């Protein structure tokens, strides 16, 4: 993976363990918003990622490239693949039970991904320092041990729920996340 210093954990960054209260191994993770393009079941042309955690610290998901996801004829659009990487990485920081947003995403495209292909995605955290989380993901063709088609490295920034209330839709947050306290 080619990465910049912005997505590389600094010296002393510690790889986090599964935090207390993290989902148990094998838990299927719900979407963070029903109309999310990446994980929402209510988005008509979205990726509909269904993620799970095998160990409470990493996330795995599958994504089948559909006709609506093409760039060149019969090939996945690179932006859609980057979205899949961003989404699975975002789901991995969800395990820490704190809200984060993408600060930077770096993506390497290694193989073309034809329409109809199932990508097996996996994401993990390499370290957290303060509000910054340093993460990686990979997408493999056809099987969890298939050839790597895409890799990503990211910097995510911890925010509070007020961030989403101020810049998004407070009513939707309250409906979909009644467990979070939002004080705009």
PDB file of C-alpha atoms in Angstrom:
ATOM      1  CA  UNK A   1       0.000   0.000   0.000  1.00  0.00           C
ATOM      2  CA  UNK A   2       1.317   3.372  -0.942  1.00  0.00           C
ATOM      3  CA  UNK A   3       0.448   5.801   1.821  1.00  0.00           C
ATOM      4  CA  UNK A   4       1.301   9.266   2.899  1.00  0.00           C
ATOM      5  CA  UNK A   5       2.479  10.305   6.331  1.00  0.00           C
ATOM      6  CA  UNK A   6      -1.071  11.593   6.933  1.00  0.00           C
ATOM      7  CA  UNK A   7      -2.503   8.055   7.104  1.00  0.00           C
ATOM      8  CA  UNK A   8       0.483   6.441   8.824  1.00  0.00           C
ATOM      9  CA  UNK A   9       0.224   6.204  12.604  1.00  0.00           C
ATOM     10  CA  UNK A  10       2.909   8.241  14.369  1.00  0.00           C
ATOM     11  CA  UNK A  11       5.418   6.561  16.673  1.00  0.00           C
ATOM     12  CA  UNK A  12       3.751   5.579  19.914  1.00  0.00           C
ATOM     13  CA  UNK A  13       0.297   5.076  18.410  1.00  0.00           C
ATOM     14  CA  UNK A  14      -1.254   1.991  19.919  1.00  0.00           C
ATOM     15  CA  UNK A  15      -3.389  -0.502  18.044  1.00  0.00           C
ATOM     16  CA  UNK A  16      -6.627  -0.633  20.006  1.00  0.00           C
ATOM     17  CA  UNK A  17      -8.096  -3.792  21.447  1.00  0.00           C
ATOM     18  CA  UNK A  18     -11.799  -4.456  21.270  1.00  0.00           C
ATOM     19  CA  UNK A  19     -13.210  -1.958  23.796  1.00  0.00           C
ATOM     20  CA  UNK A  20     -15.537  -2.938  26.628  1.00  0.00           C
ATOM     21  CA  UNK A  21     -19.052  -3.111  25.249  1.00  0.00           C
ATOM     22  CA  UNK A  22     -17.840  -3.742  21.697  1.00  0.00           C
ATOM     23  CA  UNK A  23     -19.999  -6.084  19.630  1.00  0.00           C
ATOM     24  CA  UNK A  24     -19.249  -9.743  20.290  1.00  0.00           C
ATOM     25  CA  UNK A  25     -17.331 -11.735  17.662  1.00  0.00           C
ATOM     26  CA  UNK A  26     -19.653 -12.718  14.839  1.00  0.00           C
ATOM     27  CA  UNK A  27     -22.046  -9.814  15.442  1.00  0.00           C
ATOM     28  CA  UNK A  28     -23.684  -8.360  12.344  1.00  0.00           C
ATOM     29  CA  UNK A  29     -23.412  -4.560  12.447  1.00  0.00           C
ATOM     30  CA  UNK A  30     -26.423  -2.489  11.506  1.00  0.00           C
ATOM     31  CA  UNK A  31     -26.330   0.455   9.154  1.00  0.00           C
ATOM     32  CA  UNK A  32     -25.536   3.824  10.665  1.00  0.00           C
ATOM     33  CA  UNK A  33     -28.307   5.405   8.598  1.00  0.00           C
ATOM     34  CA  UNK A  34     -31.015   3.692   6.524  1.00  0.00           C
ATOM     35  CA  UNK A  35     -30.454   5.913   3.453  1.00  0.00           C
ATOM     36  CA  UNK A  36     -26.644   5.746   3.584  1.00  0.00           C
ATOM     37  CA  UNK A  37     -25.247   4.991   0.117  1.00  0.00           C
ATOM     38  CA  UNK A  38     -22.706   2.585   1.627  1.00  0.00           C
ATOM     39  CA  UNK A  39     -24.615   0.553   4.208  1.00  0.00           C
ATOM     40  CA  UNK A  40     -28.239   1.657   4.141  1.00  0.00           C
ATOM     41  CA  UNK A  41     -30.905  -0.819   3.121  1.00  0.00           C
ATOM     42  CA  UNK A  42     -33.231   2.022   2.059  1.00  0.00           C
ATOM     43  CA  UNK A  43     -30.932   3.448  -0.664  1.00  0.00           C
ATOM     44  CA  UNK A  44     -32.142   2.164  -4.052  1.00  0.00           C
ATOM     45  CA  UNK A  45     -28.735   2.018  -5.790  1.00  0.00           C
ATOM     46  CA  UNK A  46     -26.446   1.889  -2.758  1.00  0.00           C
ATOM     47  CA  UNK A  47     -23.808  -0.683  -1.909  1.00  0.00           C
ATOM     48  CA  UNK A  48     -25.960  -2.295   0.827  1.00  0.00           C
ATOM     49  CA  UNK A  49     -22.888  -3.465   2.755  1.00  0.00           C
ATOM     50  CA  UNK A  50     -23.716  -5.940   5.479  1.00  0.00           C
ATOM     51  CA  UNK A  51     -20.809  -5.930   7.893  1.00  0.00           C
ATOM     52  CA  UNK A  52     -19.865  -8.134  10.814  1.00  0.00           C
ATOM     53  CA  UNK A  53     -17.006  -8.287  13.238  1.00  0.00           C
ATOM     54  CA  UNK A  54     -15.120 -11.561  13.496  1.00  0.00           C
ATOM     55  CA  UNK A  55     -13.261 -10.517  16.642  1.00  0.00           C
ATOM     56  CA  UNK A  56     -14.656  -7.232  17.989  1.00  0.00           C
ATOM     57  CA  UNK A  57     -11.728  -5.257  16.523  1.00  0.00           C
ATOM     58  CA  UNK A  58     -11.949  -5.754  12.733  1.00  0.00           C
ATOM     59  CA  UNK A  59     -14.841  -5.617  10.280  1.00  0.00           C
ATOM     60  CA  UNK A  60     -15.635  -7.812   7.295  1.00  0.00           C
ATOM     61  CA  UNK A  61     -18.262  -7.207   4.608  1.00  0.00           C
ATOM     62  CA  UNK A  62     -19.158  -8.209   1.076  1.00  0.00           C
ATOM     63  CA  UNK A  63     -20.183  -6.014  -1.818  1.00  0.00           C
ATOM     64  CA  UNK A  64     -21.361  -7.263  -5.201  1.00  0.00           C
ATOM     65  CA  UNK A  65     -20.750  -4.779  -8.002  1.00  0.00           C
ATOM     66  CA  UNK A  66     -24.024  -4.096  -9.806  1.00  0.00           C
ATOM     67  CA  UNK A  67     -24.930  -2.446 -13.083  1.00  0.00           C
ATOM     68  CA  UNK A  68     -25.520   0.868 -11.265  1.00  0.00           C
ATOM     69  CA  UNK A  69     -21.907   0.814  -9.977  1.00  0.00           C
ATOM     70  CA  UNK A  70     -20.042   0.791 -13.297  1.00  0.00           C
ATOM     71  CA  UNK A  71     -17.627   3.368 -14.627  1.00  0.00           C
ATOM     72  CA  UNK A  72     -16.244   1.860 -17.824  1.00  0.00           C
ATOM     73  CA  UNK A  73     -18.569  -0.663 -19.487  1.00  0.00           C
ATOM     74  CA  UNK A  74     -18.942  -3.726 -17.228  1.00  0.00           C
ATOM     75  CA  UNK A  75     -16.278  -2.500 -14.741  1.00  0.00           C
ATOM     76  CA  UNK A  76     -16.725  -1.000 -11.287  1.00  0.00           C
ATOM     77  CA  UNK A  77     -16.305   2.751 -11.042  1.00  0.00           C
ATOM     78  CA  UNK A  78     -13.205   3.668  -9.029  1.00  0.00           C
ATOM     79  CA  UNK A  79     -15.208   6.108  -6.937  1.00  0.00           C
ATOM     80  CA  UNK A  80     -17.635   3.354  -5.988  1.00  0.00           C
ATOM     81  CA  UNK A  81     -14.712   1.166  -4.905  1.00  0.00           C
ATOM     82  CA  UNK A  82     -13.329   4.058  -2.841  1.00  0.00           C
ATOM     83  CA  UNK A  83     -16.773   4.435  -1.282  1.00  0.00           C
ATOM     84  CA  UNK A  84     -16.796   0.750  -0.331  1.00  0.00           C
ATOM     85  CA  UNK A  85     -13.383   1.194   1.318  1.00  0.00           C
ATOM     86  CA  UNK A  86     -14.530   4.324   3.164  1.00  0.00           C
ATOM     87  CA  UNK A  87     -17.667   2.548   4.354  1.00  0.00           C
ATOM     88  CA  UNK A  88     -15.974  -0.593   5.684  1.00  0.00           C
ATOM     89  CA  UNK A  89     -13.326   1.543   7.393  1.00  0.00           C
ATOM     90  CA  UNK A  90     -16.076   3.699   8.895  1.00  0.00           C
ATOM     91  CA  UNK A  91     -17.785   0.584  10.185  1.00  0.00           C
ATOM     92  CA  UNK A  92     -14.552  -0.508  11.852  1.00  0.00           C
ATOM     93  CA  UNK A  93     -14.331   2.703  13.906  1.00  0.00           C
ATOM     94  CA  UNK A  94     -18.002   2.194  14.801  1.00  0.00           C
ATOM     95  CA  UNK A  95     -16.713  -0.658  16.978  1.00  0.00           C
ATOM     96  CA  UNK A  96     -15.182   1.945  19.319  1.00  0.00           C
ATOM     97  CA  UNK A  97     -18.667   3.351  20.053  1.00  0.00           C
ATOM     98  CA  UNK A  98     -17.603   6.903  19.244  1.00  0.00           C
ATOM     99  CA  UNK A  99     -18.612   8.962  16.201  1.00  0.00           C
ATOM    100  CA  UNK A 100     -15.870   9.529  13.607  1.00  0.00           C
ATOM    101  CA  UNK A 101     -15.724  11.162  10.176  1.00  0.00           C
ATOM    102  CA  UNK A 102     -13.339  10.618   7.295  1.00  0.00           C
ATOM    103  CA  UNK A 103     -10.440  13.076   7.329  1.00  0.00           C
ATOM    104  CA  UNK A 104      -8.436  11.507   4.515  1.00  0.00           C
ATOM    105  CA  UNK A 105      -8.800   8.420   2.327  1.00  0.00           C
ATOM    106  CA  UNK A 106      -6.013   7.059   0.130  1.00  0.00           C
ATOM    107  CA  UNK A 107      -6.910   4.280  -2.291  1.00  0.00           C
ATOM    108  CA  UNK A 108      -4.744   1.974  -4.411  1.00  0.00           C
ATOM    109  CA  UNK A 109      -6.423   0.169  -7.313  1.00  0.00           C
ATOM    110  CA  UNK A 110      -4.617  -3.071  -8.102  1.00  0.00           C
ATOM    111  CA  UNK A 111      -7.024  -5.027 -10.342  1.00  0.00           C
ATOM    112  CA  UNK A 112     -10.090  -4.198 -12.407  1.00  0.00           C
ATOM    113  CA  UNK A 113     -13.347  -5.314 -10.788  1.00  0.00           C
ATOM    114  CA  UNK A 114     -16.015  -6.507 -13.248  1.00  0.00           C
ATOM    115  CA  UNK A 115     -19.747  -6.023 -12.731  1.00  0.00           C
ATOM    116  CA  UNK A 116     -21.107  -9.086 -10.936  1.00  0.00           C
ATOM    117  CA  UNK A 117     -17.940  -9.542  -8.860  1.00  0.00           C
ATOM    118  CA  UNK A 118     -18.255  -9.935  -5.114  1.00  0.00           C
ATOM    119  CA  UNK A 119     -15.582  -8.036  -3.218  1.00  0.00           C
ATOM    120  CA  UNK A 120     -14.702  -9.336   0.228  1.00  0.00           C
ATOM    121  CA  UNK A 121     -13.805  -6.331   2.353  1.00  0.00           C
ATOM    122  CA  UNK A 122     -11.857  -6.223   5.590  1.00  0.00           C
ATOM    123  CA  UNK A 123     -10.898  -3.183   7.705  1.00  0.00           C
ATOM    124  CA  UNK A 124      -8.878  -2.648  10.870  1.00  0.00           C
ATOM    125  CA  UNK A 125      -7.392   0.105  13.006  1.00  0.00           C
ATOM    126  CA  UNK A 126      -3.611   0.506  13.184  1.00  0.00           C
ATOM    127  CA  UNK A 127      -3.599   3.062  15.968  1.00  0.00           C
ATOM    128  CA  UNK A 128      -5.350   5.910  17.730  1.00  0.00           C
ATOM    129  CA  UNK A 129      -3.750   9.118  18.977  1.00  0.00           C
ATOM    130  CA  UNK A 130      -6.070  11.642  20.580  1.00  0.00           C
ATOM    131  CA  UNK A 131      -9.007  12.184  18.211  1.00  0.00           C
ATOM    132  CA  UNK A 132      -7.180  10.642  15.221  1.00  0.00           C
ATOM    133  CA  UNK A 133      -7.702   7.024  14.157  1.00  0.00           C
ATOM    134  CA  UNK A 134      -5.403   5.444  11.528  1.00  0.00           C
ATOM    135  CA  UNK A 135      -7.064   2.659   9.573  1.00  0.00           C
ATOM    136  CA  UNK A 136      -6.639   0.317   6.607  1.00  0.00           C
ATOM    137  CA  UNK A 137      -8.851  -1.855   4.430  1.00  0.00           C
ATOM    138  CA  UNK A 138      -8.591  -4.247   1.530  1.00  0.00           C
ATOM    139  CA  UNK A 139     -11.026  -5.643  -1.010  1.00  0.00           C
ATOM    140  CA  UNK A 140     -10.424  -9.131  -2.403  1.00  0.00           C
ATOM    141  CA  UNK A 141     -12.066 -10.600  -5.485  1.00  0.00           C
ATOM    142  CA  UNK A 142     -14.328 -13.615  -5.116  1.00  0.00           C
ATOM    143  CA  UNK A 143     -13.267 -14.876  -1.668  1.00  0.00           C
ATOM    144  CA  UNK A 144     -11.742 -13.665   1.612  1.00  0.00           C
ATOM    145  CA  UNK A 145      -8.383 -15.028   0.427  1.00  0.00           C
ATOM    146  CA  UNK A 146      -8.829 -14.013  -3.242  1.00  0.00           C
ATOM    147  CA  UNK A 147      -6.591 -11.577  -5.092  1.00  0.00           C
ATOM    148  CA  UNK A 148      -6.470  -8.041  -3.686  1.00  0.00           C
ATOM    149  CA  UNK A 149      -8.190  -5.608  -6.052  1.00  0.00           C
ATOM    150  CA  UNK A 150      -8.197  -2.476  -3.897  1.00  0.00           C
ATOM    151  CA  UNK A 151      -6.486  -1.248  -0.736  1.00  0.00           C
ATOM    152  CA  UNK A 152      -7.075   1.866   1.316  1.00  0.00           C
ATOM    153  CA  UNK A 153      -5.532   3.758   4.198  1.00  0.00           C
ATOM    154  CA  UNK A 154      -7.437   6.427   6.069  1.00  0.00           C
ATOM    155  CA  UNK A 155      -7.342   9.016   8.785  1.00  0.00           C
ATOM    156  CA  UNK A 156     -10.624   9.358  10.681  1.00  0.00           C
ATOM    157  CA  UNK A 157     -11.340  12.122  13.184  1.00  0.00           C
ATOM    158  CA  UNK A 158     -13.477  11.665  16.290  1.00  0.00           C
ATOM    159  CA  UNK A 159     -16.323  14.183  16.499  1.00  0.00           C
ATOM    160  CA  UNK A 160     -19.289  14.583  18.811  1.00  0.00           C
ATOM    161  CA  UNK A 161     -22.897  13.919  17.799  1.00  0.00           C
ATOM    162  CA  UNK A 162     -23.516  17.656  17.679  1.00  0.00           C
ATOM    163  CA  UNK A 163     -21.401  17.660  14.492  1.00  0.00           C
ATOM    164  CA  UNK A 164     -24.116  15.649  12.722  1.00  0.00           C
ATOM    165  CA  UNK A 165     -26.935  17.703  14.236  1.00  0.00           C
ATOM    166  CA  UNK A 166     -25.313  20.967  13.118  1.00  0.00           C
ATOM    167  CA  UNK A 167     -24.417  19.835   9.589  1.00  0.00           C
ATOM    168  CA  UNK A 168     -27.083  17.182   8.965  1.00  0.00           C
ATOM    169  CA  UNK A 169     -30.582  16.205  10.026  1.00  0.00           C
ATOM    170  CA  UNK A 170     -31.136  16.172  13.803  1.00  0.00           C
ATOM    171  CA  UNK A 171     -34.547  14.497  13.510  1.00  0.00           C
ATOM    172  CA  UNK A 172     -33.086  11.580  11.505  1.00  0.00           C
ATOM    173  CA  UNK A 173     -30.288  11.160  14.049  1.00  0.00           C
ATOM    174  CA  UNK A 174     -32.760  11.047  16.930  1.00  0.00           C
ATOM    175  CA  UNK A 175     -34.906   8.429  15.143  1.00  0.00           C
ATOM    176  CA  UNK A 176     -32.041   6.175  14.085  1.00  0.00           C
ATOM    177  CA  UNK A 177     -29.757   6.682  17.102  1.00  0.00           C
ATOM    178  CA  UNK A 178     -31.869   7.135  20.225  1.00  0.00           C
ATOM    179  CA  UNK A 179     -28.912   5.841  22.272  1.00  0.00           C
ATOM    180  CA  UNK A 180     -26.824   8.949  21.458  1.00  0.00           C
ATOM    181  CA  UNK A 181     -27.469  12.164  23.315  1.00  0.00           C
ATOM    182  CA  UNK A 182     -27.435  15.159  20.976  1.00  0.00           C
ATOM    183  CA  UNK A 183     -27.425  18.681  22.381  1.00  0.00           C
ATOM    184  CA  UNK A 184     -27.302  21.140  19.448  1.00  0.00           C
TER     185      UNK A 184
END
